[in-house]
Amino acid sequence: MIRIYGIKNCDTMQKVFKWLDAKGIAYEFHNYKEDGIDKATIGLWLKHFPIDKLINTRSTTYRELPEAERASITNKSKAIALMIKNTSIIKRPLWDFGNGTFLLGWDEKEVSKLV
């Protein structure tokens, strides 16, 4: 089953939910705000995505971080700690198709190829 990670009130996530529901595609949703995220999951994602793609550097949360914290994303362990502490900086949606295939972001054409 598809597992989608994100934040429920995000506009992009709302588009994703609407699209999946309209297509009748089953999915599980992991809400960072309510459920948090763990080091092992982020470590798995980092096998598929570079840190600078996984962290949404255009987000308000990221831009409001002190410069030292923003600079820390070049260090893998510090970047993981930052994502655990500030889940809003993780790009969304993050798709786990359950077969070792992951996708970052919302691209209807790309998702359609994978579902």
GROMACS .gro file of C-alpha atoms in nm:
model
  115
    1MET     CA    1   0.000   0.000   0.000
    2ILE     CA    2   0.113   0.353  -0.070
    3ARG     CA    3   0.227   0.551   0.231
    4ILE     CA    4   0.236   0.929   0.202
    5TYR     CA    5   0.424   1.151   0.442
    6GLY     CA    6   0.336   1.514   0.492
    7ILE     CA    7   0.129   1.765   0.683
    8LYS     CA    8  -0.248   1.740   0.663
    9ASN     CA    9  -0.323   2.112   0.621
   10CYS     CA   10  -0.066   2.170   0.346
   11ASP     CA   11  -0.231   2.290   0.022
   12THR     CA   12  -0.028   2.045  -0.187
   13MET     CA   13  -0.127   1.758   0.041
   14GLN     CA   14  -0.493   1.855   0.000
   15LYS     CA   15  -0.453   1.826  -0.379
   16VAL     CA   16  -0.289   1.484  -0.336
   17PHE     CA   17  -0.566   1.352  -0.110
   18LYS     CA   18  -0.834   1.479  -0.347
   19TRP     CA   19  -0.663   1.320  -0.648
   20LEU     CA   20  -0.610   0.984  -0.474
   21ASP     CA   21  -0.967   0.974  -0.344
   22ALA     CA   22  -1.108   1.060  -0.688
   23LYS     CA   23  -0.905   0.774  -0.841
   24GLY     CA   24  -1.006   0.532  -0.564
   25ILE     CA   25  -0.643   0.467  -0.473
   26ALA     CA   26  -0.587   0.331  -0.122
   27TYR     CA   27  -0.315   0.494   0.084
   28GLU     CA   28  -0.192   0.547   0.437
   29PHE     CA   29  -0.108   0.896   0.553
   30HIS     CA   30   0.169   0.974   0.799
   31ASN     CA   31   0.124   1.323   0.944
   32TYR     CA   32   0.458   1.466   1.058
   33LYS     CA   33   0.284   1.710   1.291
   34GLU     CA   34   0.092   1.442   1.479
   35ASP     CA   35   0.312   1.135   1.440
   36GLY     CA   36   0.661   1.286   1.417
   37ILE     CA   37   0.932   1.109   1.224
   38ASP     CA   38   1.221   0.888   1.331
   39LYS     CA   39   1.589   0.868   1.245
   40ALA     CA   40   1.559   0.529   1.072
   41THR     CA   41   1.289   0.652   0.832
   42ILE     CA   42   1.483   0.964   0.742
   43GLY     CA   43   1.795   0.748   0.695
   44LEU     CA   44   1.601   0.533   0.447
   45TRP     CA   45   1.486   0.840   0.257
   46LEU     CA   46   1.843   0.968   0.238
   47LYS     CA   47   1.933   0.652   0.044
   48HIS     CA   48   1.694   0.776  -0.226
   49PHE     CA   49   1.716   1.155  -0.205
   50PRO     CA   50   1.998   1.398  -0.134
   51ILE     CA   51   1.961   1.610   0.180
   52ASP     CA   52   1.918   1.930  -0.020
   53LYS     CA   53   1.615   1.779  -0.197
   54LEU     CA   54   1.460   1.627   0.115
   55ILE     CA   55   1.474   1.955   0.307
   56ASN     CA   56   1.240   2.220   0.172
   57THR     CA   57   1.473   2.518   0.169
   58ARG     CA   58   1.191   2.740   0.040
   59SER     CA   59   0.970   2.678   0.342
   60THR     CA   60   0.895   2.946   0.597
   61THR     CA   61   1.018   2.715   0.871
   62TYR     CA   62   1.355   2.673   0.702
   63ARG     CA   63   1.396   3.043   0.629
   64GLU     CA   64   1.321   3.128   0.993
   65LEU     CA   65   1.593   2.898   1.127
   66PRO     CA   66   1.909   3.059   1.258
   67GLU     CA   67   2.187   3.066   0.998
   68ALA     CA   68   2.391   2.809   1.193
   69GLU     CA   69   2.106   2.558   1.177
   70ARG     CA   70   2.049   2.619   0.806
   71ALA     CA   71   2.419   2.567   0.743
   72SER     CA   72   2.407   2.237   0.935
   73ILE     CA   73   2.215   2.059   0.657
   74THR     CA   74   2.545   1.973   0.489
   75ASN     CA   75   2.615   1.739   0.782
   76LYS     CA   76   2.400   1.425   0.755
   77SER     CA   77   2.354   1.361   1.129
   78LYS     CA   78   2.278   1.728   1.199
   79ALA     CA   79   2.034   1.739   0.907
   80ILE     CA   80   1.852   1.432   1.041
   81ALA     CA   81   1.829   1.589   1.388
   82LEU     CA   82   1.699   1.909   1.232
   83MET     CA   83   1.427   1.721   1.038
   84ILE     CA   84   1.320   1.530   1.350
   85LYS     CA   85   1.298   1.856   1.548
   86ASN     CA   86   1.137   2.064   1.268
   87THR     CA   87   0.927   1.826   1.061
   88SER     CA   88   0.780   2.116   0.863
   89ILE     CA   89   1.107   2.151   0.673
   90ILE     CA   90   1.072   1.808   0.512
   91LYS     CA   91   0.954   1.840   0.154
   92ARG     CA   92   0.608   1.700   0.095
   93PRO     CA   93   0.454   1.489  -0.008
   94LEU     CA   94   0.701   1.208   0.023
   95TRP     CA   95   0.567   0.892  -0.138
   96ASP     CA   96   0.661   0.538  -0.034
   97PHE     CA   97   0.508   0.294  -0.281
   98GLY     CA   98   0.596  -0.005  -0.061
   99ASN     CA   99   0.818  -0.173  -0.319
  100GLY     CA  100   1.139   0.023  -0.265
  101THR     CA  101   1.018   0.306  -0.488
  102PHE     CA  102   1.002   0.656  -0.345
  103LEU     CA  103   0.898   0.988  -0.494
  104LEU     CA  104   0.935   1.335  -0.357
  105GLY     CA  105   0.682   1.607  -0.434
  106TRP     CA  106   0.359   1.617  -0.631
  107ASP     CA  107   0.371   1.545  -1.002
  108GLU     CA  108   0.049   1.385  -1.123
  109LYS     CA  109   0.214   1.228  -1.431
  110GLU     CA  110   0.494   1.072  -1.227
  111VAL     CA  111   0.259   0.941  -0.960
  112SER     CA  112   0.025   0.799  -1.227
  113LYS     CA  113   0.314   0.592  -1.364
  114LEU     CA  114   0.378   0.441  -1.019
  115VAL     CA  115   0.029   0.361  -0.888
   0.00000   0.00000   0.00000
